[in-house]
CSV table of C-alpha atoms in Angstrom, one decimal:
chain,number,residue,atom,x,y,z
M,1,UNK,CA,4.9,8.2,20.8
M,2,UNK,CA,8.7,7.5,20.7
M,3,UNK,CA,8.1,4.0,19.1
M,4,UNK,CA,5.8,5.3,16.5
M,5,UNK,CA,8.1,8.2,15.6
M,6,UNK,CA,11.2,5.9,15.3
M,7,UNK,CA,9.2,3.8,13.0
M,8,UNK,CA,7.6,6.5,10.8
M,9,UNK,CA,10.4,9.2,10.7
M,10,UNK,CA,12.4,7.2,8.1
M,11,UNK,CA,9.7,7.3,5.7
M,12,UNK,CA,9.0,11.2,6.1
M,13,UNK,CA,10.6,13.4,3.3
M,14,UNK,CA,11.9,16.9,3.1
M,15,UNK,CA,10.9,18.4,-0.3
M,16,UNK,CA,13.0,21.3,-1.7
M,17,UNK,CA,11.8,23.1,-4.9
M,18,UNK,CA,14.1,25.4,-6.7
M,19,UNK,CA,15.0,27.0,-10.2
M,20,UNK,CA,18.5,26.1,-11.3
M,21,UNK,CA,20.5,28.1,-13.8
M,22,UNK,CA,24.4,28.5,-14.5
M,23,UNK,CA,25.8,31.8,-13.6
M,24,UNK,CA,28.5,33.9,-15.3
M,25,UNK,CA,31.4,32.2,-13.4
M,26,UNK,CA,30.1,28.7,-14.2
M,27,UNK,CA,28.5,28.2,-10.9
M,28,UNK,CA,24.9,26.8,-10.6
M,29,UNK,CA,22.5,29.4,-9.1
M,30,UNK,CA,19.5,28.2,-7.1
M,31,UNK,CA,16.4,30.4,-6.7
M,32,UNK,CA,14.2,29.0,-4.0
M,33,UNK,CA,10.5,28.1,-5.1
M,34,UNK,CA,9.2,26.3,-2.1
M,35,UNK,CA,9.9,23.7,0.6
M,36,UNK,CA,7.8,21.2,2.5
M,37,UNK,CA,7.3,17.7,3.7
M,38,UNK,CA,6.2,14.4,2.1
M,39,UNK,CA,6.2,10.8,2.9
M,40,UNK,CA,7.1,7.6,1.0
M,41,UNK,CA,3.9,5.9,-0.3
M,42,UNK,CA,5.3,2.6,-1.6
M,43,UNK,CA,8.5,0.5,-2.1
M,44,UNK,CA,8.7,1.9,-5.7
M,45,UNK,CA,9.8,5.1,-4.4
M,46,UNK,CA,6.7,7.2,-4.8
M,47,UNK,CA,6.3,10.2,-2.4
M,48,UNK,CA,3.1,11.9,-1.6
M,49,UNK,CA,3.1,15.7,-0.8
M,50,UNK,CA,0.7,18.6,-1.2
M,51,UNK,CA,0.4,20.2,-4.6
M,52,UNK,CA,1.1,23.6,-3.4
M,53,UNK,CA,4.6,22.5,-2.1
M,54,UNK,CA,5.7,21.6,-5.7
M,55,UNK,CA,3.5,24.2,-7.6
M,56,UNK,CA,6.8,26.2,-8.3
M,57,UNK,CA,8.1,23.2,-10.2
M,58,UNK,CA,4.8,22.6,-12.1
M,59,UNK,CA,4.4,26.1,-12.9
M,60,UNK,CA,7.5,28.1,-12.3
M,61,UNK,CA,5.7,31.4,-13.8
M,62,UNK,CA,3.6,31.4,-10.5
M,63,UNK,CA,4.9,33.3,-7.4
M,64,UNK,CA,6.6,31.2,-4.8
M,65,UNK,CA,4.3,30.5,-2.0
M,66,UNK,CA,4.6,28.5,1.2
M,67,UNK,CA,0.7,28.1,1.3
M,68,UNK,CA,-2.2,27.5,-1.2
M,69,UNK,CA,-2.9,30.5,-3.3
M,70,UNK,CA,-5.3,31.2,-6.1
M,71,UNK,CA,-4.1,30.7,-9.6
M,72,UNK,CA,-2.2,33.6,-11.1
M,73,UNK,CA,-1.5,32.6,-14.7
M,74,UNK,CA,-3.4,30.6,-17.3
M,75,UNK,CA,-0.7,28.2,-17.5
M,76,UNK,CA,3.1,27.6,-17.7
M,77,UNK,CA,5.2,29.0,-20.5
M,78,UNK,CA,6.9,26.6,-22.9
M,79,UNK,CA,9.9,24.6,-21.7
M,80,UNK,CA,12.2,26.5,-23.8
M,81,UNK,CA,11.2,29.9,-22.6
M,82,UNK,CA,10.9,28.8,-19.0
M,83,UNK,CA,14.6,27.6,-19.1
M,84,UNK,CA,15.8,31.0,-20.7
M,85,UNK,CA,13.8,33.2,-18.4
M,86,UNK,CA,13.7,31.4,-15.1
M,87,UNK,CA,16.0,28.4,-15.2
M,88,UNK,CA,15.5,24.7,-14.7
M,89,UNK,CA,12.9,23.7,-12.1
M,90,UNK,CA,14.2,21.0,-9.8
M,91,UNK,CA,12.7,19.0,-6.9
M,92,UNK,CA,15.0,17.5,-4.5
M,93,UNK,CA,13.7,15.1,-1.9
M,94,UNK,CA,15.6,14.0,1.1
M,95,UNK,CA,14.6,10.6,2.7
M,96,UNK,CA,16.9,9.6,5.5
M,97,UNK,CA,20.5,10.1,4.1
M,98,UNK,CA,19.5,10.1,0.5
M,99,UNK,CA,18.9,13.3,-1.4
M,100,UNK,CA,17.6,12.4,-4.9
M,101,UNK,CA,16.0,14.4,-7.8
M,102,UNK,CA,12.4,13.6,-8.2
M,103,UNK,CA,10.0,13.8,-11.2
M,104,UNK,CA,6.2,14.4,-10.8
M,105,UNK,CA,3.8,11.5,-11.5
M,106,UNK,CA,0.7,13.6,-11.2
M,107,UNK,CA,-1.2,16.1,-9.1
M,108,UNK,CA,-4.6,17.1,-8.2
M,109,UNK,CA,-5.0,20.8,-7.5
M,110,UNK,CA,-8.6,20.5,-6.3
M,111,UNK,CA,-7.5,18.1,-3.5
M,112,UNK,CA,-3.9,19.7,-3.1
M,113,UNK,CA,-2.3,16.4,-3.5
M,114,UNK,CA,0.9,15.6,-5.7
M,115,UNK,CA,2.8,12.3,-6.2
M,116,UNK,CA,6.4,12.4,-7.0
M,117,UNK,CA,8.8,9.7,-8.2
M,118,UNK,CA,12.2,8.9,-6.8
M,119,UNK,CA,14.8,7.2,-8.9
M,120,UNK,CA,14.1,3.5,-8.1
M,121,UNK,CA,17.6,2.3,-9.0
M,122,UNK,CA,21.1,3.3,-7.9
M,123,UNK,CA,23.2,3.9,-11.1
M,124,UNK,CA,26.4,3.1,-9.2
M,125,UNK,CA,25.4,-0.3,-7.9
M,126,UNK,CA,22.5,-1.1,-10.3
M,127,UNK,CA,20.5,-2.1,-7.3
M,128,UNK,CA,17.1,-1.1,-6.4
M,129,UNK,CA,17.1,1.6,-3.7
M,130,UNK,CA,15.4,1.0,-0.3
M,131,UNK,CA,12.4,3.3,0.3
M,132,UNK,CA,10.6,2.4,3.5
M,133,UNK,CA,6.8,3.2,2.9
M,134,UNK,CA,4.9,4.9,5.7
M,135,UNK,CA,2.6,2.7,7.7
M,136,UNK,CA,-1.1,2.9,6.6
M,137,UNK,CA,-4.3,1.2,6.7
M,138,UNK,CA,-5.2,-1.5,4.3
M,139,UNK,CA,-8.3,-3.3,3.5
M,140,UNK,CA,-11.8,-1.6,3.2
M,141,UNK,CA,-10.4,1.8,3.9
M,142,UNK,CA,-8.0,2.0,1.3
M,143,UNK,CA,-10.3,0.3,-1.4
M,144,UNK,CA,-12.7,3.1,-2.3
M,145,UNK,CA,-15.0,2.6,-5.3
M,146,UNK,CA,-15.3,6.3,-5.9
M,147,UNK,CA,-14.3,9.6,-4.3
M,148,UNK,CA,-17.8,10.3,-2.9
M,149,UNK,CA,-18.7,6.5,-2.2
M,150,UNK,CA,-20.5,5.8,1.1
M,151,UNK,CA,-17.9,3.8,3.1
M,152,UNK,CA,-17.3,3.0,6.7
M,153,UNK,CA,-15.5,6.0,8.0
M,154,UNK,CA,-12.0,5.9,9.5
M,155,UNK,CA,-12.1,5.1,13.3
M,156,UNK,CA,-11.4,8.6,14.4
M,157,UNK,CA,-12.7,10.3,17.5
M,158,UNK,CA,-12.3,13.9,18.6
M,159,UNK,CA,-9.9,14.0,21.6
M,160,UNK,CA,-7.6,11.1,20.4
M,161,UNK,CA,-3.9,11.7,20.1
M,162,UNK,CA,-2.4,12.9,16.9
M,163,UNK,CA,1.2,13.2,15.7
M,164,UNK,CA,2.5,15.4,12.9
M,165,UNK,CA,6.0,14.8,11.4
M,166,UNK,CA,7.5,17.2,9.0
M,167,UNK,CA,9.9,20.1,8.3
M,168,UNK,CA,8.7,23.3,9.9
M,169,UNK,CA,10.7,26.2,8.7
M,170,UNK,CA,13.2,23.7,7.2
M,171,UNK,CA,13.8,21.6,10.5
M,172,UNK,CA,13.2,18.1,9.1
M,173,UNK,CA,12.3,15.2,11.3
M,174,UNK,CA,10.5,17.4,13.7
M,175,UNK,CA,7.6,16.0,15.6
M,176,UNK,CA,4.7,17.7,17.2
M,177,UNK,CA,1.8,16.1,19.2
M,178,UNK,CA,-1.7,17.2,19.7
M,179,UNK,CA,-5.1,15.9,19.5
M,180,UNK,CA,-7.9,15.6,16.8
M,181,UNK,CA,-9.7,18.8,17.5
M,182,UNK,CA,-12.5,18.3,14.9
M,183,UNK,CA,-13.8,16.1,12.0
M,184,UNK,CA,-15.5,16.9,8.7
M,185,UNK,CA,-13.8,20.3,8.4
M,186,UNK,CA,-12.8,22.0,5.0
M,187,UNK,CA,-10.3,24.2,3.7
M,188,UNK,CA,-9.8,25.8,0.2
M,189,UNK,CA,-7.4,24.2,-2.2
M,190,UNK,CA,-5.1,26.2,-4.8
M,191,UNK,CA,-7.9,26.0,-7.3
M,192,UNK,CA,-10.4,27.6,-4.8
M,193,UNK,CA,-12.4,24.4,-4.5
M,194,UNK,CA,-13.3,23.3,-1.0
M,195,UNK,CA,-11.6,20.2,0.2
M,196,UNK,CA,-14.2,18.6,2.5
M,197,UNK,CA,-14.1,15.8,5.1
M,198,UNK,CA,-10.9,17.0,6.6
M,199,UNK,CA,-9.3,16.4,10.0
M,200,UNK,CA,-8.6,19.4,12.3
M,201,UNK,CA,-5.9,19.1,14.8
M,202,UNK,CA,-4.1,21.3,17.3
M,203,UNK,CA,-0.6,19.7,16.5
M,204,UNK,CA,1.9,22.6,16.0
M,205,UNK,CA,1.8,22.9,12.1
M,206,UNK,CA,4.0,25.8,10.6
M,207,UNK,CA,5.4,26.5,7.1
M,208,UNK,CA,7.3,23.5,5.9
M,209,UNK,CA,5.0,21.0,7.6
M,210,UNK,CA,2.7,21.0,4.4
M,211,UNK,CA,2.7,17.5,2.9
M,212,UNK,CA,3.8,15.7,6.1
M,213,UNK,CA,1.9,12.8,7.6
M,214,UNK,CA,-0.6,13.1,10.3
M,215,UNK,CA,-0.5,9.8,12.4
M,216,UNK,CA,-2.5,8.1,15.2
M,217,UNK,CA,-0.7,7.4,18.3
M,218,UNK,CA,0.1,4.0,17.0
M,219,UNK,CA,1.9,5.4,14.1
M,220,UNK,CA,-0.7,4.7,11.6
M,221,UNK,CA,-1.2,7.3,8.7
M,222,UNK,CA,-4.6,9.0,9.2
M,223,UNK,CA,-4.1,12.2,6.9
M,224,UNK,CA,-1.6,14.7,5.4
M,225,UNK,CA,-1.2,18.1,7.1
M,226,UNK,CA,-2.2,20.6,4.5
M,227,UNK,CA,-3.3,23.9,5.7
M,228,UNK,CA,-3.5,26.1,8.9
M,229,UNK,CA,-5.8,28.8,10.0
M,230,UNK,CA,-3.7,31.6,11.4
M,231,UNK,CA,-3.7,35.4,11.2
M,232,UNK,CA,0.1,35.4,11.2
M,233,UNK,CA,0.9,32.3,8.9
M,234,UNK,CA,2.4,30.5,11.9
M,235,UNK,CA,0.8,27.9,14.0
M,236,UNK,CA,-2.3,29.1,16.0
M,237,UNK,CA,-3.4,25.6,17.0
M,238,UNK,CA,-5.9,25.2,14.1
M,239,UNK,CA,-4.5,23.0,11.4
M,240,UNK,CA,-6.3,20.8,8.7
M,241,UNK,CA,-5.3,17.5,7.2
M,242,UNK,CA,-6.5,15.8,4.1
M,243,UNK,CA,-8.0,12.4,5.3
M,244,UNK,CA,-6.5,9.1,4.6
M,245,UNK,CA,-9.4,7.8,2.6
M,246,UNK,CA,-9.3,10.8,0.3
M,247,UNK,CA,-5.5,10.3,-0.1
M,248,UNK,CA,-5.7,6.7,-0.9
M,249,UNK,CA,-8.4,7.2,-3.6
M,250,UNK,CA,-6.7,10.2,-5.2
M,251,UNK,CA,-3.1,8.8,-5.1
M,252,UNK,CA,-4.2,5.5,-6.7
M,253,UNK,CA,-5.6,7.4,-9.5
M,254,UNK,CA,-2.5,9.6,-10.1
M,255,UNK,CA,-0.3,6.6,-10.0
M,256,UNK,CA,-2.4,4.7,-12.5
M,257,UNK,CA,-3.5,7.7,-14.9
M,258,UNK,CA,-1.4,10.7,-13.8
M,259,UNK,CA,-4.6,12.8,-13.4
M,260,UNK,CA,-8.0,12.8,-11.7
M,261,UNK,CA,-11.3,13.3,-13.8
M,262,UNK,CA,-14.1,14.6,-11.8
M,263,UNK,CA,-17.8,15.3,-12.7
M,264,UNK,CA,-18.5,18.9,-12.7
M,265,UNK,CA,-21.6,21.2,-13.5
M,266,UNK,CA,-19.4,23.8,-15.4
M,267,UNK,CA,-20.1,26.7,-13.0
M,268,UNK,CA,-18.5,28.6,-10.1
M,269,UNK,CA,-20.2,29.5,-6.8
M,270,UNK,CA,-20.1,32.1,-4.2
M,271,UNK,CA,-18.7,30.7,-0.8
M,272,UNK,CA,-21.2,30.1,1.9
M,273,UNK,CA,-19.7,32.9,4.2
M,274,UNK,CA,-20.2,35.4,1.5
M,275,UNK,CA,-23.6,34.2,0.7
M,276,UNK,CA,-24.8,34.8,4.1
M,277,UNK,CA,-23.5,38.5,3.9
M,278,UNK,CA,-25.8,39.1,1.1
M,279,UNK,CA,-28.9,37.3,2.8
M,280,UNK,CA,-28.7,33.8,1.1
M,281,UNK,CA,-28.8,31.5,4.1
M,282,UNK,CA,-29.8,28.4,2.3
M,283,UNK,CA,-28.6,27.2,-1.1
M,284,UNK,CA,-25.7,27.9,-3.5
M,285,UNK,CA,-25.4,31.1,-5.6
M,286,UNK,CA,-24.2,30.6,-9.1
M,287,UNK,CA,-21.5,33.3,-10.0
M,288,UNK,CA,-20.7,32.2,-13.5
M,289,UNK,CA,-21.5,29.5,-15.9
M,290,UNK,CA,-19.1,28.3,-18.5
M,291,UNK,CA,-20.3,29.0,-22.1
M,292,UNK,CA,-19.1,25.5,-23.2
M,293,UNK,CA,-20.9,23.6,-20.5
M,294,UNK,CA,-24.3,21.7,-20.8
M,295,UNK,CA,-25.4,23.7,-17.8
M,296,UNK,CA,-25.2,26.9,-19.8
M,297,UNK,CA,-27.1,25.3,-22.7
M,298,UNK,CA,-29.7,24.2,-20.1
M,299,UNK,CA,-30.4,27.7,-19.2
M,300,UNK,CA,-28.5,28.0,-15.6
M,301,UNK,CA,-28.2,31.7,-15.0
M,302,UNK,CA,-24.9,33.4,-13.7
M,303,UNK,CA,-24.9,36.5,-11.6
M,304,UNK,CA,-24.6,39.8,-13.8
M,305,UNK,CA,-22.6,42.7,-12.8
M,306,UNK,CA,-24.0,46.3,-12.8
M,307,UNK,CA,-22.4,49.5,-13.0
M,308,UNK,CA,-19.0,49.8,-10.9
M,309,UNK,CA,-18.9,47.0,-8.5
M,310,UNK,CA,-22.6,46.4,-8.1
M,311,UNK,CA,-24.9,43.5,-9.1
M,312,UNK,CA,-27.5,43.8,-11.8
M,313,UNK,CA,-29.0,40.6,-11.3
M,314,UNK,CA,-28.4,37.5,-8.9
M,315,UNK,CA,-27.8,34.2,-10.5
M,316,UNK,CA,-29.7,31.1,-9.8
M,317,UNK,CA,-29.5,29.7,-6.2
M,318,UNK,CA,-29.1,26.0,-6.5
M,319,UNK,CA,-31.5,24.5,-3.7
M,320,UNK,CA,-31.0,20.7,-4.5
M,321,UNK,CA,-29.4,18.2,-6.8
M,322,UNK,CA,-31.5,15.1,-7.8
M,323,UNK,CA,-33.7,15.8,-4.8
M,324,UNK,CA,-30.8,16.0,-2.4
M,325,UNK,CA,-30.8,19.4,-0.6
M,326,UNK,CA,-27.6,21.4,-0.7
M,327,UNK,CA,-27.2,24.2,1.8
M,328,UNK,CA,-23.7,25.1,1.0
M,329,UNK,CA,-20.8,24.9,-1.7
M,330,UNK,CA,-19.4,22.1,0.2
M,331,UNK,CA,-22.5,19.9,0.2
M,332,UNK,CA,-23.1,20.6,-3.5
M,333,UNK,CA,-19.5,19.5,-4.2
M,334,UNK,CA,-20.1,16.3,-2.1
M,335,UNK,CA,-23.4,15.6,-4.1
M,336,UNK,CA,-21.7,16.0,-7.5
M,337,UNK,CA,-18.8,13.8,-6.3
M,338,UNK,CA,-21.2,10.8,-5.9
M,339,UNK,CA,-22.2,11.0,-9.4
M,340,UNK,CA,-20.3,10.1,-12.6
M,341,UNK,CA,-19.2,12.1,-15.8
M,342,UNK,CA,-22.1,11.9,-18.2
M,343,UNK,CA,-24.8,11.6,-15.6
M,344,UNK,CA,-28.2,13.5,-16.2
M,345,UNK,CA,-29.1,15.4,-12.9
M,346,UNK,CA,-31.9,17.5,-12.1
M,347,UNK,CA,-31.2,21.0,-10.3
M,348,UNK,CA,-33.9,22.8,-8.3
M,349,UNK,CA,-32.9,26.5,-8.4
M,350,UNK,CA,-34.4,29.7,-6.9
M,351,UNK,CA,-34.5,32.4,-9.8
M,352,UNK,CA,-35.1,35.9,-9.3
M,353,UNK,CA,-38.0,37.3,-11.2
M,354,UNK,CA,-37.3,40.0,-13.7
M,355,UNK,CA,-37.7,43.7,-12.3
M,356,UNK,CA,-40.7,45.4,-13.8
M,357,UNK,CA,-40.5,49.0,-15.1
M,358,UNK,CA,-36.9,49.0,-16.3
M,359,UNK,CA,-33.7,50.2,-14.6
M,360,UNK,CA,-30.8,48.2,-13.0
M,361,UNK,CA,-30.0,46.9,-9.7
M,362,UNK,CA,-30.9,44.0,-7.5
M,363,UNK,CA,-34.6,44.2,-6.3
M,364,UNK,CA,-36.8,42.1,-4.0
M,365,UNK,CA,-39.4,41.5,-6.9
M,366,UNK,CA,-39.7,37.9,-5.7
M,367,UNK,CA,-38.5,34.6,-7.2
M,368,UNK,CA,-39.6,31.2,-8.6
M,369,UNK,CA,-38.2,27.7,-8.0
M,370,UNK,CA,-37.6,26.2,-11.4
M,371,UNK,CA,-36.1,22.9,-12.3
M,372,UNK,CA,-32.9,22.6,-14.8
M,373,UNK,CA,-31.9,19.1,-16.1
M,374,UNK,CA,-28.2,19.0,-17.4
M,375,UNK,CA,-25.3,16.7,-17.9
M,376,UNK,CA,-22.3,16.5,-15.8
M,377,UNK,CA,-18.9,16.7,-17.7
M,378,UNK,CA,-15.5,15.7,-16.8
M,379,UNK,CA,-12.9,18.2,-15.6
M,380,UNK,CA,-9.2,17.0,-15.9
M,381,UNK,CA,-7.7,20.5,-15.9
M,382,UNK,CA,-6.6,19.9,-12.2
M,383,UNK,CA,-5.4,16.5,-12.8
M,384,UNK,CA,-1.9,16.7,-14.2
M,385,UNK,CA,-1.4,19.3,-16.7
M,386,UNK,CA,-2.2,23.0,-15.5
M,387,UNK,CA,-3.4,24.7,-12.3
M,388,UNK,CA,-6.0,26.7,-14.3
M,389,UNK,CA,-6.3,25.7,-18.0
M,390,UNK,CA,-9.3,23.7,-18.6
M,391,UNK,CA,-12.5,25.6,-19.8
M,392,UNK,CA,-14.5,23.7,-17.2
M,393,UNK,CA,-11.9,24.1,-14.4
M,394,UNK,CA,-13.9,24.4,-11.1
M,395,UNK,CA,-17.1,22.6,-9.9
């Protein structure tokens, strides 16, 4: 463990986001917008972290938050208005003894991943800066054909040792040790979408650890600590990390294109735990369908609200996609991820029959299973421009 820490710690970064504006006495005032961790990805000075760590830079109009939160604004204000009202957003990254201002290469809200760029050259010496990249896997695990491609899984086992390095509560270069507690877990990203296939660990992960590396006992990157399950906001022994294969795929796209384009239906769904509360134990309930989407034109039905906070009619419940059964929102997301933008897909949906005799409210008038054929469209709203700006933002 001491050997792994000594090798990897120089690659772990402390990320500080703030708004900077001049005060009346000529001094610069810093308004904190978030802190977290990150790690050097390559020798070109790219740093990987969580999107929610730098969301105060990307969209200063949103409230500062140390953990993922749903979008609270349709988009950032203009640069001029932002500077006048809020100040200039700044990201400072500390790696070793160097504290440098970084820019954003791109981000993926749906996976809670961001890539930052440090200045590669030292203006004083005109020489390249030295950035030690984190140790990570090479070969088949880092060469994914697509985000949902079927590839050999990482050689991870429940019970094996895990190491987390980060800056909990601003205490940089802190090491916590635990085990892998579970695999194939999920958590919700800032967009509200499920991040699936995640690693669960009991390493002590607290606010400030977000974006830091999760390592094997050999010091190899296996994931990025991203979220915790806790009633208090502090470590409760349940933390989640985005796995390395997802990181590798998304980071490569962000470096190349600055954004990630995903196939989507153009609809939003009810979370599995809430579906069970209203008696839907199998399938995915459609909450809303974007009017600009092919799914809307194909006749996919949304849930209609009734008087007050009631429901007049439940929307379609998606049972399968191209014959692949989907029991939950996560399974539907995974099935869609294995497709491409422009693919035609067949949805089997359970549709509530219209109530006879008039009146409103949800009834047990029965249901039918119908097939809907639609086309998957591309969503880039989470790739590099806004947290919630695409008309097809979501799945």
